[in-house]
Coordinates of C-alpha atoms in Angstrom, one line a residue:
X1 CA -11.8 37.1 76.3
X2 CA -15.2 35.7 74.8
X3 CA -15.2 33.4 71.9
X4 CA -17.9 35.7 70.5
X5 CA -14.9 38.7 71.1
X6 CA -12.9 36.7 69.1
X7 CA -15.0 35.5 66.1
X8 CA -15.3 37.6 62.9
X9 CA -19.1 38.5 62.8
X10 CA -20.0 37.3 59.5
X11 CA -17.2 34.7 57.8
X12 CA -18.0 33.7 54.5
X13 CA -20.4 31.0 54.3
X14 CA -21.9 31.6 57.9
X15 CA -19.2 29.3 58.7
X16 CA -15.7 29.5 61.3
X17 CA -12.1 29.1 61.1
X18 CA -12.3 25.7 63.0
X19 CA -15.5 24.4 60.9
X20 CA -13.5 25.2 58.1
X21 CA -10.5 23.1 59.5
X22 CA -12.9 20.5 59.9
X23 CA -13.9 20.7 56.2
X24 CA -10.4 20.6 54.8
X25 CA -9.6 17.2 57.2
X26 CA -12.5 15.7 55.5
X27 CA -11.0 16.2 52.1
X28 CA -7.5 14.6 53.1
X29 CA -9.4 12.1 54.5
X30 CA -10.4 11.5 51.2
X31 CA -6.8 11.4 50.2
X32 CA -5.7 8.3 52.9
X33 CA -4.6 5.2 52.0
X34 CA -4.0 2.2 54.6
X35 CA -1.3 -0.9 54.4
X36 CA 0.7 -2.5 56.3
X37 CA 2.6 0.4 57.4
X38 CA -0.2 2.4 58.7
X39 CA -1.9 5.0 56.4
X40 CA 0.0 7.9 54.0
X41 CA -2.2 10.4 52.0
X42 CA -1.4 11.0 48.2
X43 CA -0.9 14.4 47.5
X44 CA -3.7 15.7 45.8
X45 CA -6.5 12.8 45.3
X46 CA -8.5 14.5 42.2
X47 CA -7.3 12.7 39.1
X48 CA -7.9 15.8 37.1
X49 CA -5.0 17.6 38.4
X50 CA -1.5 17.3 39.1
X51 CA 0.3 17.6 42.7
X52 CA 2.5 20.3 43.2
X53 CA 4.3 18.2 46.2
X54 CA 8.2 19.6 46.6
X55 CA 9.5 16.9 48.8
X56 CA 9.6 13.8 50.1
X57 CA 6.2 11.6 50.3
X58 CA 6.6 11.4 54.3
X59 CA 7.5 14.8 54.5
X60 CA 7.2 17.8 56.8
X61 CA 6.9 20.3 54.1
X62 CA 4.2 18.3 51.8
X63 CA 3.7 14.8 53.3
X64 CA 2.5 12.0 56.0
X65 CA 4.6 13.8 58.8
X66 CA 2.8 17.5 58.5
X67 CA -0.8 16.0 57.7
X68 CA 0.1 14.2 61.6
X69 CA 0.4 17.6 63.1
X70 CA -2.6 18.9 61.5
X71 CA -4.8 15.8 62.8
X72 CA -2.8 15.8 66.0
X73 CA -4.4 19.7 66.5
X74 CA -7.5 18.8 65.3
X75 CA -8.5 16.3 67.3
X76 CA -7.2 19.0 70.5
X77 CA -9.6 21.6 68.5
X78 CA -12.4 19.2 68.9
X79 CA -12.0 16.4 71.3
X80 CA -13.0 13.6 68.5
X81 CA -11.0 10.7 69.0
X82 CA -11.5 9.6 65.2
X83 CA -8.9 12.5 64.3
X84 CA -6.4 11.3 66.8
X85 CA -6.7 8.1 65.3
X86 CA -6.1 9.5 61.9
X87 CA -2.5 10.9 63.6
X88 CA -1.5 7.8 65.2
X89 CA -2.2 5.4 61.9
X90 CA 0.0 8.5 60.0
X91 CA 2.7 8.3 62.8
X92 CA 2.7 4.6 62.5
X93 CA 3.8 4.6 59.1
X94 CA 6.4 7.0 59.7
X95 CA 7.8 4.1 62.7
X96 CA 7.9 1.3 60.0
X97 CA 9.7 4.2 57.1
X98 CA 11.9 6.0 58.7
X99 CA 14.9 4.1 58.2
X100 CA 14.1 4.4 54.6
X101 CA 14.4 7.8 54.3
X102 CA 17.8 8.9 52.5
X103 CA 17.1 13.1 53.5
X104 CA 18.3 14.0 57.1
X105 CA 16.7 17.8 57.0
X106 CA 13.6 19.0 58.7
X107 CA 11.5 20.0 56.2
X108 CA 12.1 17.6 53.7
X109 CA 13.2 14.1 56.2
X110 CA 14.1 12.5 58.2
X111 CA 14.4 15.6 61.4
X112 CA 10.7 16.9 60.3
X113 CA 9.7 12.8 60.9
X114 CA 11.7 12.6 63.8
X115 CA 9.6 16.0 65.0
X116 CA 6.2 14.4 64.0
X117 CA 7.1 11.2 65.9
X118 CA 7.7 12.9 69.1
X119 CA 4.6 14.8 68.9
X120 CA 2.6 12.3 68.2
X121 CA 3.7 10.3 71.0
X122 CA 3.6 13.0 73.6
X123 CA -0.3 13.5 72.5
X124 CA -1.4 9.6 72.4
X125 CA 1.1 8.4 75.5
X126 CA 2.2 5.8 72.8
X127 CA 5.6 5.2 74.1
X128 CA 6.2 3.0 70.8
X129 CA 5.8 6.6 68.9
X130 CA 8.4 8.1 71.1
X131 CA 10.7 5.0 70.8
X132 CA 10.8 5.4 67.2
X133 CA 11.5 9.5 67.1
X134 CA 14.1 8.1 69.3
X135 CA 15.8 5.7 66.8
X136 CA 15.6 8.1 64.3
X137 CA 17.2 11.1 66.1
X138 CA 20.1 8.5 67.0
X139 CA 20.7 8.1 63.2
X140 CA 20.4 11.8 62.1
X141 CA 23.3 12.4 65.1
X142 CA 25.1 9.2 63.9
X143 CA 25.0 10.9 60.7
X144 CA 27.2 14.0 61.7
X145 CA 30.2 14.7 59.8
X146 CA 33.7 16.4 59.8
X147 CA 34.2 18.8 57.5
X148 CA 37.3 21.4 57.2
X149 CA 34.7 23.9 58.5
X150 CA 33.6 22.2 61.3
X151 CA 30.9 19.6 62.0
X152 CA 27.4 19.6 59.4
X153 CA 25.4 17.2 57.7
X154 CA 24.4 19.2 54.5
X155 CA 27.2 21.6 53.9
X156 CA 24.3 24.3 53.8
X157 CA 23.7 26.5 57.1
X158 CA 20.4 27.5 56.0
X159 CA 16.3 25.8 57.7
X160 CA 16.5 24.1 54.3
X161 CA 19.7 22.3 55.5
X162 CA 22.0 21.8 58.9
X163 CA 20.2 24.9 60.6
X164 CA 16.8 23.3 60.2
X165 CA 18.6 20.0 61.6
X166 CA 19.8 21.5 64.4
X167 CA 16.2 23.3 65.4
X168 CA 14.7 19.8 65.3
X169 CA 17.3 18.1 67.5
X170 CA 17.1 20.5 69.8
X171 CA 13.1 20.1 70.2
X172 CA 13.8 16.6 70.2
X173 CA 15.8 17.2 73.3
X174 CA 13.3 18.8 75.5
X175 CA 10.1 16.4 74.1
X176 CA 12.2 13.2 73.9
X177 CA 14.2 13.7 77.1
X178 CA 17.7 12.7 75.5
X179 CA 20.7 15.7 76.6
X180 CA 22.5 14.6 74.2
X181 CA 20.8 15.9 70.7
X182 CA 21.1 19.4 72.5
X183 CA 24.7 18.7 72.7
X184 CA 25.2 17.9 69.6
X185 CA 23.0 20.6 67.8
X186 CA 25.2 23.2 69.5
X187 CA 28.7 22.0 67.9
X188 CA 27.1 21.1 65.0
X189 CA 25.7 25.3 65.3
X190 CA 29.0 26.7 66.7
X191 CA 29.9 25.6 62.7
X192 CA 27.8 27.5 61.7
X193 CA 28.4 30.6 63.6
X194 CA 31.9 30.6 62.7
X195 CA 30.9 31.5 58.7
X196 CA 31.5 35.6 58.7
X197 CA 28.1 36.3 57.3
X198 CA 25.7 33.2 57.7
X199 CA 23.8 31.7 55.2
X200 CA 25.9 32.7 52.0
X201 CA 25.6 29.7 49.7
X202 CA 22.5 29.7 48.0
X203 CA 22.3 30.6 44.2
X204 CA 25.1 28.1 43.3
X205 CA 23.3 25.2 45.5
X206 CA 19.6 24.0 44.7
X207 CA 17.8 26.8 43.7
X208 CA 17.7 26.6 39.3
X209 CA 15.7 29.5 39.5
X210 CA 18.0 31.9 40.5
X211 CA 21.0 33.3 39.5
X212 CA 24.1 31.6 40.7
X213 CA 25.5 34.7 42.5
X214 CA 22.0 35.3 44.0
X215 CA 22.4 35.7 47.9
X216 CA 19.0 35.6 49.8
X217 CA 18.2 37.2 52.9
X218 CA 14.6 35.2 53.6
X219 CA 13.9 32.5 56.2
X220 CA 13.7 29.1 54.6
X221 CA 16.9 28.8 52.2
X222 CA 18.3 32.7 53.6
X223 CA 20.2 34.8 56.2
X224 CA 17.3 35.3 58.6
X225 CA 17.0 31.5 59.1
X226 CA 20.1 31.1 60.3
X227 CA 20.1 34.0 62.0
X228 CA 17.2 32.9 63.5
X229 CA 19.1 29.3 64.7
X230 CA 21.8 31.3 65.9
X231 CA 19.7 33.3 67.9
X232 CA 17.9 30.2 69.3
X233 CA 21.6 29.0 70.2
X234 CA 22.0 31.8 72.5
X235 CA 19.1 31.5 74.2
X236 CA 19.8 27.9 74.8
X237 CA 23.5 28.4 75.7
X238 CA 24.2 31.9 76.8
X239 CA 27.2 31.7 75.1
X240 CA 27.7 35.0 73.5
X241 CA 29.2 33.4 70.1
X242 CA 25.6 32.7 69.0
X243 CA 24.6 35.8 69.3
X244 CA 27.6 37.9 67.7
X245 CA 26.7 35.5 64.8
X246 CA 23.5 35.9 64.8
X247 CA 23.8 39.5 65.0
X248 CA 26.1 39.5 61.5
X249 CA 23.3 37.6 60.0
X250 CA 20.8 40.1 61.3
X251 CA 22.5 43.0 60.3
X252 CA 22.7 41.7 56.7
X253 CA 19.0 41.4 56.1
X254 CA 18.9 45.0 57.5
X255 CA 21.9 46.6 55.1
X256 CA 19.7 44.9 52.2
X257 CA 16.1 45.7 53.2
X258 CA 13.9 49.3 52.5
X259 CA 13.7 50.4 54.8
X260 CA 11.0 53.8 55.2
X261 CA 9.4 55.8 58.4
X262 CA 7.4 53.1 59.1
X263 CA 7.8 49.8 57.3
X264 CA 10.3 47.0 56.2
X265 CA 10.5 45.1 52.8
X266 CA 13.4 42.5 52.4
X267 CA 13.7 41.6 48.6
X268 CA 13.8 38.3 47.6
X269 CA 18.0 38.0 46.6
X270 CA 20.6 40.3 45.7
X271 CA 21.7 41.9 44.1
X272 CA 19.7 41.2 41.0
X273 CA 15.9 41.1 42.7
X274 CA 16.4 44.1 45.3
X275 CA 12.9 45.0 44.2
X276 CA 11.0 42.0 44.2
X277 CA 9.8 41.4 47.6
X278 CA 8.2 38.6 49.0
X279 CA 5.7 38.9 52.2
X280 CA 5.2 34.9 53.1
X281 CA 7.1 32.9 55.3
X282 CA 9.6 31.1 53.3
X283 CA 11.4 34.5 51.5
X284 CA 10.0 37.3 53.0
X285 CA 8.0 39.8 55.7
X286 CA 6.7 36.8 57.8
X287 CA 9.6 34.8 57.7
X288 CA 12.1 37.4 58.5
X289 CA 9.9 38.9 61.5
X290 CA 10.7 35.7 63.3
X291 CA 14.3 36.5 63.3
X292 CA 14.1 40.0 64.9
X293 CA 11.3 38.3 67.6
X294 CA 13.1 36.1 68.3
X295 CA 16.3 38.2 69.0
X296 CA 14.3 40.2 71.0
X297 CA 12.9 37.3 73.3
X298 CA 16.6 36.3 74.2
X299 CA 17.9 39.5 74.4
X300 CA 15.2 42.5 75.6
X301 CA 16.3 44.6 72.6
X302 CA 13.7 47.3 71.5
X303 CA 15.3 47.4 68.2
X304 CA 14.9 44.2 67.6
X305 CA 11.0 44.7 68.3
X306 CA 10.6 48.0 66.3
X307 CA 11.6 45.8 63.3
X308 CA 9.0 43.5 63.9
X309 CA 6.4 46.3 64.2
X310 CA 8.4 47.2 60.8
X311 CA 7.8 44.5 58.8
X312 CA 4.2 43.3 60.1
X313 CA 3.0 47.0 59.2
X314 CA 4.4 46.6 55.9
X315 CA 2.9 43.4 55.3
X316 CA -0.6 45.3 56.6
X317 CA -0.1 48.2 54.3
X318 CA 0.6 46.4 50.7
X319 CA -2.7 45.8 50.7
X320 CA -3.0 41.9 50.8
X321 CA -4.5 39.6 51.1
X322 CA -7.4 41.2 48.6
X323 CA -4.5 42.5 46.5
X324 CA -2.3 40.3 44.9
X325 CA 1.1 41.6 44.8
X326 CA 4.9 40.9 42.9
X327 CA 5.7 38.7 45.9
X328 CA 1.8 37.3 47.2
X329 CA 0.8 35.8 44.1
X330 CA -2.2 33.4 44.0
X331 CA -1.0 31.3 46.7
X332 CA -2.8 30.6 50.5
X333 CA 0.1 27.7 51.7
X334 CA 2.0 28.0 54.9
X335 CA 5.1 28.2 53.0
X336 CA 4.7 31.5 50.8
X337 CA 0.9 32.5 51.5
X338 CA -2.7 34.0 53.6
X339 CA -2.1 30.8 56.3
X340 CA 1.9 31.7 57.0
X341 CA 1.2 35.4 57.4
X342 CA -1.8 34.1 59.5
X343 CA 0.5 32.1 61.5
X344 CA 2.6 35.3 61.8
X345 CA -0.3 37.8 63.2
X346 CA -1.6 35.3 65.4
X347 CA 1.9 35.2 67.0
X348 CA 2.3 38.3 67.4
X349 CA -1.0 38.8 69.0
X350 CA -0.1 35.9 71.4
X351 CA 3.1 37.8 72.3
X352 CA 1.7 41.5 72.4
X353 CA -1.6 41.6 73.0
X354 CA -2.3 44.1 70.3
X355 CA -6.2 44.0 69.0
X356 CA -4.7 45.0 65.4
X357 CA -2.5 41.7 65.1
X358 CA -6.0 39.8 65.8
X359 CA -8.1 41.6 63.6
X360 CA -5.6 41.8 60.2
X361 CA -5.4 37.8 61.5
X362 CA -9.0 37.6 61.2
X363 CA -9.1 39.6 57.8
X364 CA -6.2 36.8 56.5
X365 CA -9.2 34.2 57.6
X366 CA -11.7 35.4 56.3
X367 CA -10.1 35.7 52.5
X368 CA -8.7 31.6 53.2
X369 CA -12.0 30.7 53.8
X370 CA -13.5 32.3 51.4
X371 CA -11.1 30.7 49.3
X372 CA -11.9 27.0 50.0
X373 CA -13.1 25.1 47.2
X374 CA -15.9 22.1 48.3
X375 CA -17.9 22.3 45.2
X376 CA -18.4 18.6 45.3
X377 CA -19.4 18.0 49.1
X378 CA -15.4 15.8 49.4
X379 CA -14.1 18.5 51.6
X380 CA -12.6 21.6 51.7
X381 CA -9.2 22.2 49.7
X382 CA -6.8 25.5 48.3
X383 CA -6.5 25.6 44.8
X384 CA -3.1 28.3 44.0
X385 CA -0.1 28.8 42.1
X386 CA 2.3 27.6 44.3
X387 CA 5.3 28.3 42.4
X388 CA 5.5 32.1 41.4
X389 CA 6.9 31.9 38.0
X390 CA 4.6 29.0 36.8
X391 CA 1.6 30.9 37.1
X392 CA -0.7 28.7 34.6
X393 CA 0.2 25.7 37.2
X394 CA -2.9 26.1 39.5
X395 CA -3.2 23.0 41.8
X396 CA -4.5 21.8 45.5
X397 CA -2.5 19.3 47.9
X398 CA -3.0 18.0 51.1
X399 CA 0.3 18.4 52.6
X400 CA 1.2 21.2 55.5
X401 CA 3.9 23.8 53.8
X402 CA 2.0 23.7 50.8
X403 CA -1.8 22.9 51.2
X404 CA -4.9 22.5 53.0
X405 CA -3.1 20.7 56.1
X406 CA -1.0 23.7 56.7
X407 CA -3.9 25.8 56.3
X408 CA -6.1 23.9 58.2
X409 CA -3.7 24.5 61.2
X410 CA -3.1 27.7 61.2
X411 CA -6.9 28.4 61.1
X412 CA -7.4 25.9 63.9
X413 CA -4.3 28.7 65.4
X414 CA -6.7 31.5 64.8
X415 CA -9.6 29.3 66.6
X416 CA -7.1 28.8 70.1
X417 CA -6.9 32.2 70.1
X418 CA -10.3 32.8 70.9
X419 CA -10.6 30.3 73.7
X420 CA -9.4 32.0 77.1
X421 CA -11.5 30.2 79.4
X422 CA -9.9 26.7 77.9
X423 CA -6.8 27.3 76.1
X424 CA -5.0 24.6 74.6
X425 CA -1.2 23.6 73.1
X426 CA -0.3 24.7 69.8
X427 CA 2.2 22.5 67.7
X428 CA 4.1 24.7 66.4
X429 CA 7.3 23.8 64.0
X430 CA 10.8 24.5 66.0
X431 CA 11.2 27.8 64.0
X432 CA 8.5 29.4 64.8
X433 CA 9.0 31.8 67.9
X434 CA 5.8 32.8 69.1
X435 CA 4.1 31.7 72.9
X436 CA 2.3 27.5 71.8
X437 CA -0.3 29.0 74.2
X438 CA -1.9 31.5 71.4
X439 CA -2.9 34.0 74.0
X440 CA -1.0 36.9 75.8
X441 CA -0.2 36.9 79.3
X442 CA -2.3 39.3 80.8
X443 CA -5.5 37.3 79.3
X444 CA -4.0 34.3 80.5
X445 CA -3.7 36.1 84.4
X446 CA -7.2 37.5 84.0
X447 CA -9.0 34.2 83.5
X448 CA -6.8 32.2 86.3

């Protein structure tokens, strides 16, 4: 398929999703700072505004570890060695901070470094890279405890916590060569299968804005993430444990969603917001749809697929992202926004082959770039509410969940897509189900 195929006729400003990738690394290039540890970015470098950064400065979700990855698939996107560069002084600071970092979980520390690391010395052959991802994955296993339940690190079974934990160590397996974080990310998950219903501790345990009986269903903090790890599990193991636990989990977000002729909608926690339904990643459509994918790469299921069809067509059908909704606010991130249902319909695309995935992907790039914000030639960046009920906070960052990194990749996503004749390698985060080759097979087979 043509690159001309591919590419929206007319994106706003005459201009593409990669140029506009290009754009938004210019402006967190504008955001680096270099010591002796190598370079970090501050989260949002306009002194007017305020960073709305949830995490850890070296983070995955909003810090020097996700703005890797996004320089890491730039420089694949365009063959520049300056934005490899940019990578490897980011991944050098997280070498010489790693011990530092007090937070074991993937999104939030130490795992989501350990996951930059190894990427970032797969992509430069800078064995030094992959030494340190090493050292670090040594500690997070070090760091395993015994509980009365089992083995754990955080006490929580959700992406937020242990489950998240255990997705990275078992990527750090495969990319770091070491058996041995596999094995220990399936005890550590056969913990977590044992809970009758996984994922049940949420409103009681981080989450102020909810009520403390709250149970939630989504991806990130919810039932479908662990679901989603247990799923994983089985497909790593075969052993049928995973997947009767997964299938609890599974059936959960189904008893709980609405569920109509043709679509899905999981509500945000119940049983108080049954009708508040989120679409991103994090909470909602997107986020769930990985579960049932996922279940139905390990396991063939159709009825696993048809509630992927489900939720992407109710995702297509609300009407975003021109109309803002209860749960798409004015928000474009990777975590709750345009780039994580972006992520989503490229995915499926890659996995299917359907023309519609591609072009409600392209409609999802074309409102991002439109979006961008370069009024004063710096770069391109995402200005949005990030948090939903703090609507008057309106702010742009530089990190990956949550601003224009994120963004930036999952445009430069969008971009591989249209690139049969020379497709590349995706990074994609260990949750994310979907072929790292963002083209289906039959493509693939036609141009070999």
């Amino acid at each position: 398929m043509s690159q001309e195929r591919i590419h929206h006729p007319s994106w706003p400003r005459a201009e593409t999703p990669l140029t506009t990738a290009i754009m938004a690394g210019r402006w967190i290039r504008s955001a680096a700072v270099d010591d002796e540890r190598g370079r970090h970015w501050v989260a949002n470098p306009d002194p007017r505004r305020q960073s709305a950064r949830s995490g850890q400065p070296a983070s995955l979700y909003a810090g020097v570890a996700g703005i890797v990855l996004f320089f890491l698939e730039l420089a694949a996107a365009t063959g520049h060695e300056a934005y490899l560069d940019d990578a490897r002084r980011g991944a050098r600071y997280l070498a010489a901070t790693w011990q530092d970092e007090p937070d074991l979980t993937l999104y939030h520390g130490l795992t989501g470094m350990v996951f930059a690391l190894a990427e970032a010395g797969w992509a430069t052959g800078d064995e030094s890279l992959s030494a340190a991802a090493r050292s670090a994955a040594d500690r997070v296993v070090r760091s395993l405890r015994r509980t009365g339940d089992g083995v754990g690190w955080t006490g929580d079974p959700a992406q937020r916590g242990d489950g998240g934990i255990i997705l990275g160590l078992l990527h750090a397996a495969g990319i770091l060569g070491v058996s041995e974080y596999e094995q220990v990310a399936v005890e550590a998950g056969a913990s977590v299968a044992g809970r009758v219903v996984p994922g049940h501790k949420f409103g009681e345990d981080g989450c102020p804005d909810l009520p403390v009986d709250a149970v939630t269903p989504g991806f990130l903090s919810g039932t479908a993430g662990t679901a989603f790890l247990l799923a994983r599990l089985y497909g790593v193991t075969g052993d049928k444990q995973f997947l009767e636990a997964a299938r609890r989990g599974a059936d959960f977000v189904r008893t709980v969603s609405v569920v109509t002729d043709r679509h899905v909608l999981v509500p945000h926690h119940v049983p108080q917001g049954r009708g508040l339904h989120y679409l991103g990643l994090c909470s909602g459509s997107a986020g769930v749809a990985r579960l049932f994918y996922e279940l139905h790469r390990v396991t063939g299921d159709p009825g696993d697929r048809d509630w992927v069809d489900r939720l992407a067509a109710g995702i297509v059908c609300s009407g975003v992202p021109r109309r803002q909704t209860a749960g798409f606010w004015n928000v474009a991130c990777q975590c709750c926004g345009a780039a994580g249902l972006l992520e989503l319909f490229v995915g499926l695309w890659a996995a299917t082959g359907e023309t519609g995935h591609l072009d409600f992907a392209r409609t999802l790039a074309e409102n991002l770039i439109g979006r961008a914000t370069g009024h004063d030639q710096a770069g391109y960046r995402w200005y949005q509410a990030y948090r939903r009920l703090r609507p008057w906070e309106v702010t742009a960052d530089t990190g990956y969940m949550i601003g224009a990194a994120g963004i930036g990749a999952a445009l430069l996503h969008l971009d591989a897509a249209g690139r049969a004749t020379e497709p590349r390698r995706m990074i994609l985060l260990p949750d994310n189900p979907f072929p790292a080759i963002p083209l289906p097979a039959s493509t693939l087979r036609r141009t070999s």
